[in-house]
Amino acid sequence: MSYKYWNDFVDHWRYNPLVPTAPVVGGWTNPNTVPLLNSYGAIPADLSINYLPEPWWGNDGKSALHSVVINSNPFTGNGALQHYSVPGIPILFGSSNYQKFVANEINLYITPGGAPFLLPTNNWHFVRRANVIHNALVACGAIAPFPMKGYFENHLSIEMIPWHTPDSNNPQYMDYVLANLKPIYDYVFCFAAERSRNIINGRLNKKVLIRSTYRKITAILNALAEIGKPSTRGLSVTYPIGTDGNYFKFRFDDHAISDIEFICVWGGNARNDFPQPYGTVFNSIIDHL
């Protein structure tokens, strides 16, 4: 449950042949066994394993930390992320490991005039995760406002699965999740828990936000309980009352991370965003935690 684990995971992917039937990839089952696709089924050969995994994005462990979120999965990847697909440009664009690659991307993104290689990825995580949480923490008085984009390096997004897929509502997504419960627990939930202990603001210290629906997260928690990782769960709450904002709290019974509170947040019409409008719904949820 560390940055090193994910560095090694990405190195396994980039330095080994992408054998379609290999039983595991860095401790996870081969996504081809589902198969997981990078794009919708109209392109059946567009396999997720061909694209650089993105297990996490944002804070690299070297800067102060203010928020941790678990997302469902990285969205569809483009050609620049394909395994050795760009002649003359090494995967990770010259960085020695994934951690340094992400740190460089964030630095380029927040520097005026900087040109990150993966601008759409940075835009998504900044606009739809980091900046929304920054504004909510400012609104409830937990932190002072950061300069434009400055908060990005203080936010960490972790993906439930590291492979690019277009839609977590596809049955193939849940098939893959249920086949990989142990690595998800060890390297997603425990990684998020460990990092959340380093959050320096009082509102979110030892708290992990999860952007998922009640239905999806309870299916995962039920399956984890069957393999010996039970959880103690609260009730689904609509807040503020009369809005489209919902949250659901739980803790794993495992003593190693039982001090961490996980908060699943969603809105019926929010798609993959936090509940909206942010100012009256999501900000109120953060203020209510």
Short mmCIF file of N, CA and C in Angstrom, two decimals, residues 164-255:
data_model
loop_
_atom_site.label_atom_id
_atom_site.label_comp_id
_atom_site.label_asym_id
_atom_site.label_seq_id
_atom_site.Cartn_x
_atom_site.Cartn_y
_atom_site.Cartn_z
N HIS A 164 -7.72 1.80 -17.93
CA HIS A 164 -8.63 2.71 -18.64
C HIS A 164 -9.86 1.95 -19.14
N THR A 165 -11.02 2.42 -18.74
CA THR A 165 -12.28 1.90 -19.25
C THR A 165 -13.25 3.06 -19.36
N PRO A 166 -14.21 3.01 -20.28
CA PRO A 166 -15.07 4.17 -20.52
C PRO A 166 -16.22 4.33 -19.55
N ASP A 167 -16.63 3.24 -18.86
CA ASP A 167 -17.87 3.32 -18.11
C ASP A 167 -17.89 2.27 -16.99
N SER A 168 -18.00 2.73 -15.76
CA SER A 168 -18.03 1.78 -14.64
C SER A 168 -19.40 1.13 -14.48
N ASN A 169 -20.36 1.51 -15.32
CA ASN A 169 -21.67 0.86 -15.28
C ASN A 169 -21.71 -0.40 -16.13
N ASN A 170 -20.68 -0.62 -16.94
CA ASN A 170 -20.64 -1.84 -17.75
C ASN A 170 -20.47 -3.06 -16.85
N PRO A 171 -21.16 -4.17 -17.16
CA PRO A 171 -20.99 -5.38 -16.34
C PRO A 171 -19.53 -5.83 -16.25
N GLN A 172 -18.74 -5.59 -17.31
CA GLN A 172 -17.34 -6.02 -17.30
C GLN A 172 -16.55 -5.33 -16.19
N TYR A 173 -16.92 -4.10 -15.87
CA TYR A 173 -16.23 -3.38 -14.81
C TYR A 173 -16.40 -4.11 -13.48
N MET A 174 -17.63 -4.40 -13.12
CA MET A 174 -17.87 -5.07 -11.84
C MET A 174 -17.32 -6.50 -11.85
N ASP A 175 -17.35 -7.17 -13.00
CA ASP A 175 -16.74 -8.50 -13.10
C ASP A 175 -15.27 -8.43 -12.72
N TYR A 176 -14.57 -7.40 -13.22
CA TYR A 176 -13.15 -7.27 -12.93
C TYR A 176 -12.93 -6.91 -11.45
N VAL A 177 -13.75 -6.00 -10.92
CA VAL A 177 -13.63 -5.63 -9.51
C VAL A 177 -13.79 -6.85 -8.62
N LEU A 178 -14.81 -7.64 -8.85
CA LEU A 178 -15.09 -8.79 -7.99
C LEU A 178 -14.02 -9.87 -8.12
N ALA A 179 -13.30 -9.88 -9.24
CA ALA A 179 -12.21 -10.83 -9.41
C ALA A 179 -10.91 -10.35 -8.79
N ASN A 180 -10.90 -9.10 -8.30
CA ASN A 180 -9.66 -8.50 -7.77
C ASN A 180 -9.89 -7.84 -6.41
N LEU A 181 -10.69 -8.46 -5.59
CA LEU A 181 -11.03 -7.86 -4.30
C LEU A 181 -9.82 -7.69 -3.39
N LYS A 182 -8.92 -8.68 -3.37
CA LYS A 182 -7.76 -8.58 -2.49
C LYS A 182 -6.84 -7.42 -2.87
N PRO A 183 -6.41 -7.29 -4.14
CA PRO A 183 -5.58 -6.12 -4.47
C PRO A 183 -6.32 -4.80 -4.30
N ILE A 184 -7.63 -4.80 -4.54
CA ILE A 184 -8.39 -3.56 -4.32
C ILE A 184 -8.35 -3.18 -2.84
N TYR A 185 -8.52 -4.15 -1.97
CA TYR A 185 -8.47 -3.85 -0.54
C TYR A 185 -7.06 -3.40 -0.13
N ASP A 186 -6.04 -4.17 -0.56
CA ASP A 186 -4.67 -3.90 -0.13
C ASP A 186 -4.09 -2.63 -0.72
N TYR A 187 -4.37 -2.38 -2.00
CA TYR A 187 -3.65 -1.31 -2.71
C TYR A 187 -4.51 -0.13 -3.11
N VAL A 188 -5.80 -0.20 -2.83
CA VAL A 188 -6.68 0.96 -3.04
C VAL A 188 -7.19 1.46 -1.69
N PHE A 189 -7.98 0.65 -1.00
CA PHE A 189 -8.53 1.09 0.28
C PHE A 189 -7.44 1.34 1.33
N CYS A 190 -6.50 0.40 1.46
CA CYS A 190 -5.44 0.59 2.46
C CYS A 190 -4.48 1.71 2.08
N PHE A 191 -4.21 1.87 0.79
CA PHE A 191 -3.37 2.98 0.33
C PHE A 191 -4.06 4.30 0.64
N ALA A 192 -5.35 4.40 0.32
CA ALA A 192 -6.09 5.63 0.61
C ALA A 192 -6.12 5.90 2.10
N ALA A 193 -6.33 4.85 2.90
CA ALA A 193 -6.37 5.02 4.35
C ALA A 193 -5.05 5.53 4.89
N GLU A 194 -3.96 4.92 4.45
CA GLU A 194 -2.63 5.32 4.90
C GLU A 194 -2.35 6.77 4.55
N ARG A 195 -2.69 7.17 3.33
CA ARG A 195 -2.44 8.55 2.92
C ARG A 195 -3.33 9.53 3.69
N SER A 196 -4.57 9.14 4.00
CA SER A 196 -5.49 10.08 4.65
C SER A 196 -5.02 10.46 6.05
N ARG A 197 -4.20 9.62 6.66
CA ARG A 197 -3.65 9.98 7.98
C ARG A 197 -2.72 11.19 7.89
N ASN A 198 -2.25 11.49 6.67
CA ASN A 198 -1.33 12.61 6.47
C ASN A 198 -2.06 13.90 6.10
N ILE A 199 -3.38 13.85 5.97
CA ILE A 199 -4.13 15.06 5.65
C ILE A 199 -3.99 16.06 6.80
N ILE A 200 -3.66 17.30 6.46
CA ILE A 200 -3.31 18.26 7.51
C ILE A 200 -4.45 19.18 7.91
N ASN A 201 -5.60 19.12 7.22
CA ASN A 201 -6.73 19.92 7.68
C ASN A 201 -7.65 19.06 8.54
N GLY A 202 -8.25 19.69 9.54
CA GLY A 202 -9.05 18.95 10.50
C GLY A 202 -10.33 18.37 9.94
N ARG A 203 -10.84 18.94 8.86
CA ARG A 203 -12.12 18.47 8.31
C ARG A 203 -11.99 17.10 7.67
N LEU A 204 -10.89 16.83 6.95
CA LEU A 204 -10.77 15.58 6.20
C LEU A 204 -9.65 14.67 6.71
N ASN A 205 -8.98 15.03 7.79
CA ASN A 205 -7.96 14.14 8.33
C ASN A 205 -8.58 12.79 8.68
N LYS A 206 -7.94 11.71 8.24
CA LYS A 206 -8.41 10.33 8.45
C LYS A 206 -9.77 10.08 7.81
N LYS A 207 -10.06 10.82 6.73
CA LYS A 207 -11.28 10.60 5.97
C LYS A 207 -10.93 10.42 4.50
N VAL A 208 -11.59 9.45 3.86
CA VAL A 208 -11.40 9.19 2.44
C VAL A 208 -12.74 9.35 1.75
N LEU A 209 -12.83 10.26 0.78
CA LEU A 209 -14.04 10.41 -0.02
C LEU A 209 -14.03 9.37 -1.13
N ILE A 210 -15.19 8.83 -1.44
CA ILE A 210 -15.34 7.89 -2.55
C ILE A 210 -16.44 8.42 -3.46
N ARG A 211 -16.12 8.61 -4.72
CA ARG A 211 -17.15 9.06 -5.67
C ARG A 211 -17.76 7.81 -6.31
N SER A 212 -18.84 7.34 -5.71
CA SER A 212 -19.52 6.14 -6.19
C SER A 212 -20.93 6.15 -5.65
N THR A 213 -21.81 5.36 -6.23
CA THR A 213 -23.17 5.28 -5.73
C THR A 213 -23.26 4.28 -4.58
N TYR A 214 -24.31 4.38 -3.82
CA TYR A 214 -24.57 3.45 -2.72
C TYR A 214 -24.64 2.02 -3.25
N ARG A 215 -25.30 1.84 -4.38
CA ARG A 215 -25.46 0.49 -4.94
C ARG A 215 -24.12 -0.14 -5.27
N LYS A 216 -23.24 0.62 -5.92
CA LYS A 216 -21.94 0.06 -6.32
C LYS A 216 -21.06 -0.23 -5.11
N ILE A 217 -20.98 0.73 -4.19
CA ILE A 217 -20.04 0.53 -3.09
C ILE A 217 -20.52 -0.56 -2.15
N THR A 218 -21.83 -0.71 -1.94
CA THR A 218 -22.29 -1.78 -1.07
C THR A 218 -22.06 -3.15 -1.71
N ALA A 219 -22.15 -3.24 -3.03
CA ALA A 219 -21.84 -4.50 -3.70
C ALA A 219 -20.39 -4.89 -3.46
N ILE A 220 -19.49 -3.91 -3.50
CA ILE A 220 -18.07 -4.17 -3.25
C ILE A 220 -17.85 -4.53 -1.78
N LEU A 221 -18.49 -3.81 -0.87
CA LEU A 221 -18.33 -4.10 0.56
C LEU A 221 -18.88 -5.47 0.92
N ASN A 222 -20.00 -5.85 0.33
CA ASN A 222 -20.55 -7.18 0.58
C ASN A 222 -19.59 -8.27 0.12
N ALA A 223 -18.99 -8.05 -1.04
CA ALA A 223 -18.04 -9.03 -1.56
C ALA A 223 -16.77 -9.09 -0.71
N LEU A 224 -16.31 -7.93 -0.24
CA LEU A 224 -15.13 -7.92 0.64
C LEU A 224 -15.41 -8.64 1.95
N ALA A 225 -16.61 -8.49 2.48
CA ALA A 225 -16.95 -9.18 3.72
C ALA A 225 -16.86 -10.70 3.54
N GLU A 226 -17.19 -11.17 2.35
CA GLU A 226 -17.15 -12.61 2.08
C GLU A 226 -15.73 -13.16 2.04
N ILE A 227 -14.74 -12.30 1.84
CA ILE A 227 -13.34 -12.76 1.84
C ILE A 227 -12.63 -12.34 3.14
N GLY A 228 -13.41 -11.99 4.16
CA GLY A 228 -12.83 -11.71 5.46
C GLY A 228 -12.47 -10.27 5.72
N LYS A 229 -13.06 -9.32 4.97
CA LYS A 229 -12.82 -7.90 5.19
C LYS A 229 -14.15 -7.18 5.43
N PRO A 230 -14.79 -7.46 6.58
CA PRO A 230 -16.10 -6.85 6.86
C PRO A 230 -15.98 -5.38 7.20
N SER A 231 -17.11 -4.70 7.15
CA SER A 231 -17.14 -3.27 7.45
C SER A 231 -18.35 -2.96 8.31
N THR A 232 -18.25 -1.87 9.06
CA THR A 232 -19.37 -1.35 9.84
C THR A 232 -19.90 -0.13 9.10
N ARG A 233 -21.19 -0.15 8.81
CA ARG A 233 -21.74 0.84 7.88
C ARG A 233 -22.83 1.69 8.53
N GLY A 234 -22.87 2.96 8.13
CA GLY A 234 -23.95 3.83 8.53
C GLY A 234 -25.07 3.78 7.51
N LEU A 235 -26.00 4.69 7.63
CA LEU A 235 -27.13 4.76 6.72
C LEU A 235 -26.86 5.76 5.61
N SER A 236 -27.51 5.57 4.48
CA SER A 236 -27.44 6.54 3.41
C SER A 236 -28.17 7.81 3.82
N VAL A 237 -27.51 8.96 3.66
CA VAL A 237 -28.06 10.24 4.11
C VAL A 237 -28.22 11.17 2.92
N THR A 238 -29.37 11.83 2.82
CA THR A 238 -29.56 12.90 1.85
C THR A 238 -29.28 14.22 2.55
N TYR A 239 -28.33 14.99 2.00
CA TYR A 239 -27.96 16.24 2.66
C TYR A 239 -27.45 17.24 1.63
N PRO A 240 -27.87 18.47 1.71
CA PRO A 240 -28.92 18.96 2.58
C PRO A 240 -30.28 18.34 2.24
N ILE A 241 -31.17 18.25 3.20
CA ILE A 241 -32.48 17.63 2.98
C ILE A 241 -33.20 18.35 1.85
N GLY A 242 -33.74 17.55 0.93
CA GLY A 242 -34.45 18.12 -0.20
C GLY A 242 -33.60 18.36 -1.42
N THR A 243 -32.29 18.01 -1.36
CA THR A 243 -31.40 18.19 -2.50
C THR A 243 -31.06 16.84 -3.12
N ASP A 244 -30.20 16.87 -4.11
CA ASP A 244 -29.77 15.66 -4.81
C ASP A 244 -28.46 15.12 -4.24
N GLY A 245 -28.03 15.63 -3.08
CA GLY A 245 -26.77 15.18 -2.51
C GLY A 245 -26.96 14.02 -1.55
N ASN A 246 -26.10 13.02 -1.67
CA ASN A 246 -26.18 11.84 -0.81
C ASN A 246 -24.79 11.44 -0.35
N TYR A 247 -24.73 10.90 0.88
CA TYR A 247 -23.48 10.31 1.32
C TYR A 247 -23.76 9.14 2.25
N PHE A 248 -22.72 8.30 2.39
CA PHE A 248 -22.84 7.05 3.13
C PHE A 248 -21.48 6.77 3.75
N LYS A 249 -21.42 6.60 5.08
CA LYS A 249 -20.16 6.40 5.78
C LYS A 249 -19.97 4.94 6.16
N PHE A 250 -18.72 4.50 6.15
CA PHE A 250 -18.41 3.17 6.66
C PHE A 250 -16.96 3.12 7.12
N ARG A 251 -16.67 2.12 7.94
CA ARG A 251 -15.31 1.82 8.38
C ARG A 251 -15.08 0.33 8.24
N PHE A 252 -13.87 -0.04 7.87
CA PHE A 252 -13.51 -1.45 7.86
C PHE A 252 -13.21 -1.90 9.29
N ASP A 253 -13.60 -3.12 9.60
CA ASP A 253 -13.37 -3.65 10.94
C ASP A 253 -11.90 -4.00 11.18
N ASP A 254 -11.15 -4.14 10.12
CA ASP A 254 -9.72 -4.44 10.19
C ASP A 254 -9.02 -3.41 11.08
N HIS A 255 -8.39 -3.87 12.16
CA HIS A 255 -7.76 -2.96 13.12
C HIS A 255 -6.75 -2.04 12.45
#
